[in-house]
Short mmCIF file of C-alpha atoms and ligand atoms in Angstrom, two decimals:
data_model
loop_
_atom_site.label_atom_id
_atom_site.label_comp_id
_atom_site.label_asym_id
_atom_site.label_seq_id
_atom_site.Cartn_x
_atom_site.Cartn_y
_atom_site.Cartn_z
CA UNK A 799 114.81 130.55 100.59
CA UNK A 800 114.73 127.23 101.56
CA UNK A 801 117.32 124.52 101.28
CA UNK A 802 117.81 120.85 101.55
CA UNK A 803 115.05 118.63 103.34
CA UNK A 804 112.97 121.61 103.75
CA UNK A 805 112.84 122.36 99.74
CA UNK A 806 112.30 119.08 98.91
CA UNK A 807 109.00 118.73 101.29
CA UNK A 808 107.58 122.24 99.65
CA UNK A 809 108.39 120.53 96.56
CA UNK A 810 106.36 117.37 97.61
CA UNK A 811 103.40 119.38 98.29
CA UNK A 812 103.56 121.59 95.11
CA UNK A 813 103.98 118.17 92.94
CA UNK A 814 101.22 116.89 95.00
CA UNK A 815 99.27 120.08 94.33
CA UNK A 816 96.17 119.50 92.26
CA UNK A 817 94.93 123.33 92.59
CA UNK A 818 92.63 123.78 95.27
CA UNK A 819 93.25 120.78 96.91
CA UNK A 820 96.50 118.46 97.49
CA UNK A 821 96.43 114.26 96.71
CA UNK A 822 98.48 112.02 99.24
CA UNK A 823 100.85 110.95 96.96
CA UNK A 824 100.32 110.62 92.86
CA UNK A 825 99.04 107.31 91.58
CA UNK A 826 98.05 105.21 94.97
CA UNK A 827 95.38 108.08 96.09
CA UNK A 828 94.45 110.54 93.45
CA UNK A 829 91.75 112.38 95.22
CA UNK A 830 91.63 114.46 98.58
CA UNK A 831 91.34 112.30 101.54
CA UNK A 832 90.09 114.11 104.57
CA UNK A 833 93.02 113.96 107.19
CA UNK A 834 95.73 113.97 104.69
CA UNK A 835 94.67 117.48 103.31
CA UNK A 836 94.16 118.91 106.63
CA UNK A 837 97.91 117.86 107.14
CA UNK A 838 99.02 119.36 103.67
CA UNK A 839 97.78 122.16 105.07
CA UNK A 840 99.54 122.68 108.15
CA UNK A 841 102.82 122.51 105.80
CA UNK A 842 101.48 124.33 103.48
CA UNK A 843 101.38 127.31 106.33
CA UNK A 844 104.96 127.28 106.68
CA UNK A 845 105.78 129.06 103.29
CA UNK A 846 102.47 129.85 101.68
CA UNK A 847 99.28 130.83 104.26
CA UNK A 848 97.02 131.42 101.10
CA UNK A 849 97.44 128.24 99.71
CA UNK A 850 96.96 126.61 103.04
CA UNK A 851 93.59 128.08 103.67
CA UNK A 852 92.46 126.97 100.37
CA UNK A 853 92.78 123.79 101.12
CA UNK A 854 90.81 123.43 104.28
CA UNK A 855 88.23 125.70 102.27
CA UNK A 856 87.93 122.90 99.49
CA UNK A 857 87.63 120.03 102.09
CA UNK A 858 84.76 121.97 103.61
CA UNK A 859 83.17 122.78 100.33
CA UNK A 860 82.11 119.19 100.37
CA UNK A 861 80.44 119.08 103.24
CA UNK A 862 77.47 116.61 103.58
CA UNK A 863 74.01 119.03 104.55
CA UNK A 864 73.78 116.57 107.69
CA UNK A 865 77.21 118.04 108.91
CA UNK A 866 79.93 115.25 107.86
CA UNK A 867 82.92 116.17 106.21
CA UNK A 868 83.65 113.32 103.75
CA UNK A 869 87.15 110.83 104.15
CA UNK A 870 87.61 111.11 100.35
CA UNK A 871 86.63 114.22 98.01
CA UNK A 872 86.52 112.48 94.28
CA UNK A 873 87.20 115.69 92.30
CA UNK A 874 88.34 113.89 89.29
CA UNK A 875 87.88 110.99 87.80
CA UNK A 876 90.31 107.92 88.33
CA UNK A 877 90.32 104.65 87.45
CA UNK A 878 93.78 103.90 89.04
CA UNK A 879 91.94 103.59 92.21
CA UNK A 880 89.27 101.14 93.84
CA UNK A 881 86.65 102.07 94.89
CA UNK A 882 85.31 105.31 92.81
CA UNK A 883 82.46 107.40 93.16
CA UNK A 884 80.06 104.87 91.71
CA UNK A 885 80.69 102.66 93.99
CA UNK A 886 80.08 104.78 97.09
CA UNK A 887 76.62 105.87 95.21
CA UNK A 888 76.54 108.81 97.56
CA UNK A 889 74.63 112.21 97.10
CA UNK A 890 76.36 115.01 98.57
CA UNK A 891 77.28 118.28 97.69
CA UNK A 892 80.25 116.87 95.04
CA UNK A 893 81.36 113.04 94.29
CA UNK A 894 82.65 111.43 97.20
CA UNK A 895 82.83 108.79 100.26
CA UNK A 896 79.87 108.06 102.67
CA UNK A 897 81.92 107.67 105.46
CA UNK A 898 84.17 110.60 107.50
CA UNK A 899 88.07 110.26 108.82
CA UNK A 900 89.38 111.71 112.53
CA UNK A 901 88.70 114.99 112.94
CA UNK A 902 92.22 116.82 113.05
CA UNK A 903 90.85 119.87 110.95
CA UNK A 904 89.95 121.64 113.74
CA UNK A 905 93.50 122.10 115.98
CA UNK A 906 94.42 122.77 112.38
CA UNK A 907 92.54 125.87 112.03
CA UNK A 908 93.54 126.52 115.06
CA UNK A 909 96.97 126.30 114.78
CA UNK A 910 97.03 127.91 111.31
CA UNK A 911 95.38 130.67 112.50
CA UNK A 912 97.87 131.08 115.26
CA UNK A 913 100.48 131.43 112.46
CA UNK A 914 98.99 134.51 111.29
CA UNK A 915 95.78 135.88 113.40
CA UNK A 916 95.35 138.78 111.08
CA UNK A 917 95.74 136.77 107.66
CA UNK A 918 93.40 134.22 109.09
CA UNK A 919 90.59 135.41 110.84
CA UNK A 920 87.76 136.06 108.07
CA UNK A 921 88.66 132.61 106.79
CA UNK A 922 88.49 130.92 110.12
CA UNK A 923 85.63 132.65 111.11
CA UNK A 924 83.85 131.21 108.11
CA UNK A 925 85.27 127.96 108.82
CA UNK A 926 84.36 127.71 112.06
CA UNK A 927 80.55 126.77 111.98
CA UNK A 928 81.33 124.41 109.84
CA UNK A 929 83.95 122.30 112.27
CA UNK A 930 81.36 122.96 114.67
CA UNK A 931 78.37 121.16 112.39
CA UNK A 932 80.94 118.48 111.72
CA UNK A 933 81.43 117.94 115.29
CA UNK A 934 78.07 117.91 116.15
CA UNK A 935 77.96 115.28 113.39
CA UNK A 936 80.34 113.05 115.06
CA UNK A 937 78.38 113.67 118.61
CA UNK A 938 75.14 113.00 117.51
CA UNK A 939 75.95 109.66 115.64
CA UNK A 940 79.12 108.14 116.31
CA UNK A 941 78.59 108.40 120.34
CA UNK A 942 79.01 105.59 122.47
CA UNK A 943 79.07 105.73 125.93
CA UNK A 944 80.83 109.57 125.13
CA UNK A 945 83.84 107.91 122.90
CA UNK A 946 83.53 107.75 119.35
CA UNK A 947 82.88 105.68 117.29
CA UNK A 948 83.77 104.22 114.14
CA UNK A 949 81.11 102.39 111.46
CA UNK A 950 84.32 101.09 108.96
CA UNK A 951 88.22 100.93 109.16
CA UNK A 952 89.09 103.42 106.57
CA UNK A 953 87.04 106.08 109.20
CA UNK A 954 89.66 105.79 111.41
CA UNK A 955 92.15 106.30 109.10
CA UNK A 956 93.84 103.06 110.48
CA UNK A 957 92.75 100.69 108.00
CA UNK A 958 93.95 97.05 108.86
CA UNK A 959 95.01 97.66 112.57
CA UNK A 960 94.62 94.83 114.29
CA UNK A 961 92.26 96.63 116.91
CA UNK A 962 89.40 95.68 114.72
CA UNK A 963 90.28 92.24 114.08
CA UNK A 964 87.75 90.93 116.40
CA UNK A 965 84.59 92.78 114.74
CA UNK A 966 86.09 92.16 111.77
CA UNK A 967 85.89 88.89 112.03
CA UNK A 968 81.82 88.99 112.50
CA UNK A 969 81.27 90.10 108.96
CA UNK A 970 81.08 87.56 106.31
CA UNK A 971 81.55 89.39 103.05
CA UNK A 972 79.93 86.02 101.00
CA UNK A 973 78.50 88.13 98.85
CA UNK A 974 80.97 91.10 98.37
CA UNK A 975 81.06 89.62 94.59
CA UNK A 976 84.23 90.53 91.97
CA UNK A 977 86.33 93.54 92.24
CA UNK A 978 89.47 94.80 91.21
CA UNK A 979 91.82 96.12 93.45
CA UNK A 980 94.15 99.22 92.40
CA UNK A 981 96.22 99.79 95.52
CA UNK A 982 98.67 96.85 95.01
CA UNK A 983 99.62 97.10 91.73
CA UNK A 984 100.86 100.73 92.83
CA UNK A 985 102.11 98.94 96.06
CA UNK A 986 103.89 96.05 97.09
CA UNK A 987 100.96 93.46 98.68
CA UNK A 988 103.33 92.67 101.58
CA UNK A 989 102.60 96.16 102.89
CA UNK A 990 99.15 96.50 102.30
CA UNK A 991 95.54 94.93 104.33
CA UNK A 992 94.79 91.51 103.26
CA UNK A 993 92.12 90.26 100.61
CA UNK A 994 90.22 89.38 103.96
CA UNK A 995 90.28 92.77 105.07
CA UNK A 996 89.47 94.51 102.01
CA UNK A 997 86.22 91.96 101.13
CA UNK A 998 84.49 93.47 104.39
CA UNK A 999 86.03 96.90 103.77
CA UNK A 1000 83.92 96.20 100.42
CA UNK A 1001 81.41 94.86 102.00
CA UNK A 1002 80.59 97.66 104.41
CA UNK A 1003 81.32 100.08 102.29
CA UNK A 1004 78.07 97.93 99.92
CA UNK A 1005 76.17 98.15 103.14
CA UNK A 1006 76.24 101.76 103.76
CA UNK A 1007 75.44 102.59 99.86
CA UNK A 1008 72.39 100.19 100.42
CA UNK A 1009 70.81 102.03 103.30
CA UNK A 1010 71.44 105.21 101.32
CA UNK A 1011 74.28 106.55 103.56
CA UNK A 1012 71.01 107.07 106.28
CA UNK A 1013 72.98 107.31 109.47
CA UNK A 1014 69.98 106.37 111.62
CA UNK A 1015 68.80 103.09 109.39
CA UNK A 1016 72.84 102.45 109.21
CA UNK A 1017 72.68 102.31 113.22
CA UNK A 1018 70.35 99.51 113.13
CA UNK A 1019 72.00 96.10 113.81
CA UNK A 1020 75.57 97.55 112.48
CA UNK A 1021 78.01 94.86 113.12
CA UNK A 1022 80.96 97.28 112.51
CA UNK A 1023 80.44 100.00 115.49
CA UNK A 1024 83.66 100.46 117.28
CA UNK A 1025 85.02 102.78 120.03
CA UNK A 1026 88.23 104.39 119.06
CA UNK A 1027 91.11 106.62 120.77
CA UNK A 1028 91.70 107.86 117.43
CA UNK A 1029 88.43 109.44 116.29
CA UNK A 1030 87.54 110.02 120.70
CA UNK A 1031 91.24 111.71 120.97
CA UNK A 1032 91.28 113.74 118.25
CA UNK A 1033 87.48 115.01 118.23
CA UNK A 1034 88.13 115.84 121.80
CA UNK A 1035 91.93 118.28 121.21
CA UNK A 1036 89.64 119.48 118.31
CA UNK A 1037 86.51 120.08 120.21
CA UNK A 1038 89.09 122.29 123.01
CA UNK A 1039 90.62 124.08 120.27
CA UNK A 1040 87.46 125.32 118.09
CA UNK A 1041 85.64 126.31 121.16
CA UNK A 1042 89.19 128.32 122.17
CA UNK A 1043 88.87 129.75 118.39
CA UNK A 1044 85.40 130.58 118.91
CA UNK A 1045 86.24 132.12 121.85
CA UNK A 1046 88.90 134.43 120.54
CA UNK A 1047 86.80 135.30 117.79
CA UNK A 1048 83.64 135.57 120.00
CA UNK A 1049 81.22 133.07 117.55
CA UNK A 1050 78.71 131.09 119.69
CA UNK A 1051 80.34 128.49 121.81
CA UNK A 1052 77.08 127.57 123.59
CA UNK A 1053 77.43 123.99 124.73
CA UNK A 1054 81.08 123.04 124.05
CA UNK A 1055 81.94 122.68 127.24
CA UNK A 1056 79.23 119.99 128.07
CA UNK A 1057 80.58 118.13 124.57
CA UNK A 1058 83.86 118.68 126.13
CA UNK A 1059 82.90 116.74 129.33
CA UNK A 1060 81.22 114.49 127.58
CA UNK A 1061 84.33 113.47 125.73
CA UNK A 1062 86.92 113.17 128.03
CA UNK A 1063 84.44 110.37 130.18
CA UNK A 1064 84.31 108.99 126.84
CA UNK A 1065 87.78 108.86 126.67
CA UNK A 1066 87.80 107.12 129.67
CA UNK A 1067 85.85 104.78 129.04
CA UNK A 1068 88.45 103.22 126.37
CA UNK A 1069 91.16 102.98 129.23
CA UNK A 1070 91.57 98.86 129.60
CA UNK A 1071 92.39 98.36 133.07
CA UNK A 1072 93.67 94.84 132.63
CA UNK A 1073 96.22 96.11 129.62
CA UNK A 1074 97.13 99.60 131.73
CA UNK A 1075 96.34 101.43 128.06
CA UNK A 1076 93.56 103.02 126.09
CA UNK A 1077 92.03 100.33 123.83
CA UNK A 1078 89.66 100.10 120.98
CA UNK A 1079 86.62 98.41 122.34
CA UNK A 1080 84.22 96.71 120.10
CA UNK A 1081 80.60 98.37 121.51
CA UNK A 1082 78.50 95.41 119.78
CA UNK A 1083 79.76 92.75 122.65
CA UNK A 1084 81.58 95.22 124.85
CA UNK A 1085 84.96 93.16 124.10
CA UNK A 1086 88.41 94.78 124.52
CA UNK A 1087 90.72 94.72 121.37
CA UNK A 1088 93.50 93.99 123.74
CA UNK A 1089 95.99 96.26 121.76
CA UNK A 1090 98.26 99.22 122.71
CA UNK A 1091 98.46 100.98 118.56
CA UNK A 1092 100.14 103.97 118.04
CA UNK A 1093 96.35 105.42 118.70
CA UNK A 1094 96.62 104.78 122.50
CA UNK A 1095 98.84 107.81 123.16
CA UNK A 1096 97.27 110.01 121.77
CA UNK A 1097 95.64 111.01 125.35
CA UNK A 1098 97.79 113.49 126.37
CA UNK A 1099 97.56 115.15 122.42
CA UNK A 1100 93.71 115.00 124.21
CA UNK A 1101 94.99 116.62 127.06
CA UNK A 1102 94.82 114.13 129.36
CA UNK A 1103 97.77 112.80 131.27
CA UNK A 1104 98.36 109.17 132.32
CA UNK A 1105 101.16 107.31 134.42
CA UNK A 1106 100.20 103.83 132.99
CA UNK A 1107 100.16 104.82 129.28
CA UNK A 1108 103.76 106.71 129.66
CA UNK A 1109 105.25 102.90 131.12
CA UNK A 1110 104.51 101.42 127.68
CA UNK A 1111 105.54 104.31 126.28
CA UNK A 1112 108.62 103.71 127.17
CA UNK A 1113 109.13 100.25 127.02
CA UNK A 1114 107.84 100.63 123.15
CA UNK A 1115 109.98 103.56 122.85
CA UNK A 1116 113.09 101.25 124.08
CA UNK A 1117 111.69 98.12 121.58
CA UNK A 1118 111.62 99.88 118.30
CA UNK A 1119 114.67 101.82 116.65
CA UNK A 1120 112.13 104.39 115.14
CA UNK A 1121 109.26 104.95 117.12
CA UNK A 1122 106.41 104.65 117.42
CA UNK A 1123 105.25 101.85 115.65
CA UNK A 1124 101.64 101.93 114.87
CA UNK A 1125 101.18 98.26 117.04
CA UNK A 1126 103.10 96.76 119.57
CA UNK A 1127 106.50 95.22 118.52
CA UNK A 1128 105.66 92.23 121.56
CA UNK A 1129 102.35 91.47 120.57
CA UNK A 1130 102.14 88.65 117.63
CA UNK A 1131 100.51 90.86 115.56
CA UNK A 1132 102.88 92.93 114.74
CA UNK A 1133 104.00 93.19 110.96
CA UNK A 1134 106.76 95.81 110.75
CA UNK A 1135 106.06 96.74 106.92
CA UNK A 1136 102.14 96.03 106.18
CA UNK A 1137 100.41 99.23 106.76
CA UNK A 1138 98.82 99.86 110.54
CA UNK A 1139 99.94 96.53 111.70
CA UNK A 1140 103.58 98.02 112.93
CA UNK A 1141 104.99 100.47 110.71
CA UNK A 1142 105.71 103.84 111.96
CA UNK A 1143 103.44 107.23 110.99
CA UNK A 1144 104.96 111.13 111.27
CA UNK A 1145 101.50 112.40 111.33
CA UNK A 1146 101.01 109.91 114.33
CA UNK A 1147 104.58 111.43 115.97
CA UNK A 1148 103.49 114.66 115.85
CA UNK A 1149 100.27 114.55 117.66
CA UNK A 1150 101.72 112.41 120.21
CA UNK A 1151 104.72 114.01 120.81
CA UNK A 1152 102.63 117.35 120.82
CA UNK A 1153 100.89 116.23 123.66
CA UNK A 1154 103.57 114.87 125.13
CA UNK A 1155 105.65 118.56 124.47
CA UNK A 1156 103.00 120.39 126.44
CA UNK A 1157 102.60 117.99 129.53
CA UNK A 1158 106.34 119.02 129.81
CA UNK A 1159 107.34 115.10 129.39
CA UNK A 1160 111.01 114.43 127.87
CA UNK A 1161 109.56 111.87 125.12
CA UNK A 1162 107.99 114.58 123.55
CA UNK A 1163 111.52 116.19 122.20
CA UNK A 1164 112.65 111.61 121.98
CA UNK A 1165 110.38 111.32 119.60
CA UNK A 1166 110.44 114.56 117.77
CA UNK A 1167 114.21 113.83 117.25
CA UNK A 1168 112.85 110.05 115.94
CA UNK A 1169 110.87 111.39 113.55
CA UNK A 1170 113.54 113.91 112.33
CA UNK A 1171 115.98 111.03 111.78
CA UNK A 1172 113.69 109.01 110.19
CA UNK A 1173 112.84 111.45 107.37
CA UNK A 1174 116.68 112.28 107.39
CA UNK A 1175 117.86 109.29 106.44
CA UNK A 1176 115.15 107.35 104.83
CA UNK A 1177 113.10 110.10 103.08
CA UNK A 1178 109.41 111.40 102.40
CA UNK A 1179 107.68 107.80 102.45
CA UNK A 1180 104.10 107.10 103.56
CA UNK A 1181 105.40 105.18 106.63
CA UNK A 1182 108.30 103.25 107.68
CA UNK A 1183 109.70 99.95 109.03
CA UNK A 1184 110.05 100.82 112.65
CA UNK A 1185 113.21 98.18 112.93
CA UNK A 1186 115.12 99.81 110.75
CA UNK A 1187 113.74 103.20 109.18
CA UNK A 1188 112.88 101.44 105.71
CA UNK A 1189 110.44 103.38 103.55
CA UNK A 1190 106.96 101.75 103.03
CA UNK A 1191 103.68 102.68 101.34
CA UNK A 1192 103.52 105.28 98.58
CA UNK A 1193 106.49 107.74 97.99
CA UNK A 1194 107.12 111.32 97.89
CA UNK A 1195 103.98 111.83 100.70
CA UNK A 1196 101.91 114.48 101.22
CA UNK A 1197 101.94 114.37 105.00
CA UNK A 1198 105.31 113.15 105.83
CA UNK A 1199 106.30 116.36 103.84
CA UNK A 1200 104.18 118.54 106.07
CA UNK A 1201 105.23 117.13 109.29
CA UNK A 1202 108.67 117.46 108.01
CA UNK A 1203 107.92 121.10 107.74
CA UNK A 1204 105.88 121.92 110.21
CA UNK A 1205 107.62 119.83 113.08
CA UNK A 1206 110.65 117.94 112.51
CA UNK A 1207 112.91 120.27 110.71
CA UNK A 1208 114.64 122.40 113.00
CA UNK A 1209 113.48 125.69 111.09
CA UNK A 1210 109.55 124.73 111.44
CA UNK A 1211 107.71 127.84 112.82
CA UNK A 1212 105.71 125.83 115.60
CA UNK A 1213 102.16 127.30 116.50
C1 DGY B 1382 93.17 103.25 101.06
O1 DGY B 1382 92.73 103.23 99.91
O2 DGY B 1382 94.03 102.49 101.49
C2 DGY B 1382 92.69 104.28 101.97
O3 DGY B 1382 93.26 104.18 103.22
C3 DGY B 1382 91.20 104.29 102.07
O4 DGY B 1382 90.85 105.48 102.66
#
């Protein structure tokens, strides 16, 4: 039976447990967001394999016929949070958002599967066409140059980062009109995006519902179109690890290794020569963000090794007393409690350190043993002040729980 820390993060998921599928945390985001409940269930694996099938099975079930796998499934509804179902106006398979999050789902299923190969392979068989369609979703219409793209902040995941403050900045959101935000009176304001961020999120998210969620007319003179190590990184460890699940379970891997190319000179393409780092790069006017995020090193989670990426790692790693903070502690920008502008992220840890594990490079275990300590001594938050371990965001999270299970504690079974 469990004990201590790793009781209390079952218990975090099971409270967070709405049957089928699991919310971040209660109150702040009451539905199933996309990356979140791939996370939940990766913990979920390490004490109940069922349950964590289940939930990738529900994210799937809402599936878009076009291939895209939602950000946010609205199974219920909620008027605690902004903005609802009727204001995404979109028609898919159940209520939900127009717009996806970074595909982690995949080295999920993966992984998951590599738990228990016998428990899992009818259901990832039946999953796997459907990461593949999802994918292909992301290939055929988020593509730029062979990174991905993203067509509004919350599709990154990384809401407020100041990697999109430049494109941001194009969009005037004059006629967003009156709304009523939800997140800050669950919140504190200080460590959540700005009324200027949130009119364009808005404002977008009005744009998107007004071509009718059409990718191809949404294309057309998009001022929000941004290339991003999250969404490239990610889509490309997920793109090697369904087509080495396909393999194993021979399913048609036909072209995955072209996508596969295709990615990594995408992923290339975001390396900023002048800032040594992967950067977000703004594909409207080709301008750099100028910004090393939490997002940058996530190349080697992408399999891909780099000598200039590993010096700021460790002159970050040396800066902040929990790493890694999701922005630069030298750069002006940084904000140590508000949201993606500095605070730290375990789900971020894990997929950086992971990478970092199997390139055989000592940060890897660093920050593994960070993001132990932090969860230690400063609990299950949504993210944390990087100076000093504080707690930030919603409480008693979903994925901090699952991280906690599945990687920090030192009982995790790691796949
Ligand atoms: C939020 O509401 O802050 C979410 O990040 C949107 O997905």
């Amino acid at each position: 039976m469990a004990t201590g820390l790793d009781s209390q993060a079952q218990d975090i998921l099971r409270t967070n447990d709405r049957g089928g599928y699991t919310v971040p945390t209660a109150g702040l985001y009451p539905y199933q967001w996309n990356w979140d409940s791939a996370f939940a269930a990766l913990g979920f694996a390490q004490f109940d394999m069922d349950r964590a099938w289940v939930e990738l099975e529900t994210l799937f079930a809402g599936q878009w016929d076009d291939g895209m796998v939602p950000h946010i499934l609205h199974h219920v509804v909620n008027p605690g949070y902004f903005p609802g179902p009727e204001v995404w106006g979109c028609n898919g398979p159940s209520p939900s958002s127009g717009i996806s999050q970074p595909p982690v789902a995949g080295t999920i299923v993966r992984k998951i599967y590599d738990l228990d190969p016998v428990v899992g392979e009818a259901r990832a068989r039946r999953l796997f066409p459907k990461l593949r369609r999802w994918h292909d979703w992301f290939l055929k219409w988020r593509s730029h140059e062979g990174a991905i793209c993203i067509t509004h902040p919350w599709e990154s995941g990384r809401d407020n980062t100041p990697d999109w403050d430049g494109a941001m900045a194009r969009i005037d959101p004059k006629d967003v009109g009156e709304y009523d935000r939800r997140d800050t009176s669950h919140v504190d304001n200080a460590m959540r995006p700005t009324r200027y961020d949130y009119d364009r999120y808005i404002w977008l998210v009005q744009r998107g519902r007004r071509l009718g969620w059409d990718q191809a007319q949404m294309a057309e003179d998009n001022p929000f179109f941004v290339a991003d190590p999250t969404m490239t990184f990610t889509l490309l460890r997920s793109h090697r690890d369904i087509l080495a699940l396909g393999e194993a379970l021979s399913e048609d891997v036909a072209g995955m290794a072209d996508d596969i190319a295709q990615l990594e000179a995408g992923a290339e393409s975001l390396w900023n020569n002048d800032l040594q780092s992967y950067d977000v790069r703004d594909t409207v006017n080709g301008a750099w963000a100028n910004c090393i995020s939490n997002a940058s090193f996530l190349n080697w989670y992408a399999g891909i090794p780099s000598d200039g990426q590993a010096k700021h790692l460790d002159r970050i790693m040396d800066l902040a007393k929990y790493p890694l903070p999701s922005h630069d502690p030298a750069s002006p920008k940084f904000e140590p409690k508000r949201y993606w502008r500095g605070p730290t992220w375990s789900m971020m840890n894990m997929m950086i350190g992971e990478g970092l594990i199997a390139f055989g490079l000592p940060q890897g275990e660093r920050l593994r043993d960070a993001t132990m300590r932090l969860i230690r001594d400063h609990g299950f938050s949504e993210y944390f002040d990087p100076t000093d371990g504080s707690p930030a965001g919603g409480q008693s999270f979903t994925w901090t729980a699952a991280i906690w299970l599945a990687w920090a504690s030192p009982n995790a079974r790691r796949a």
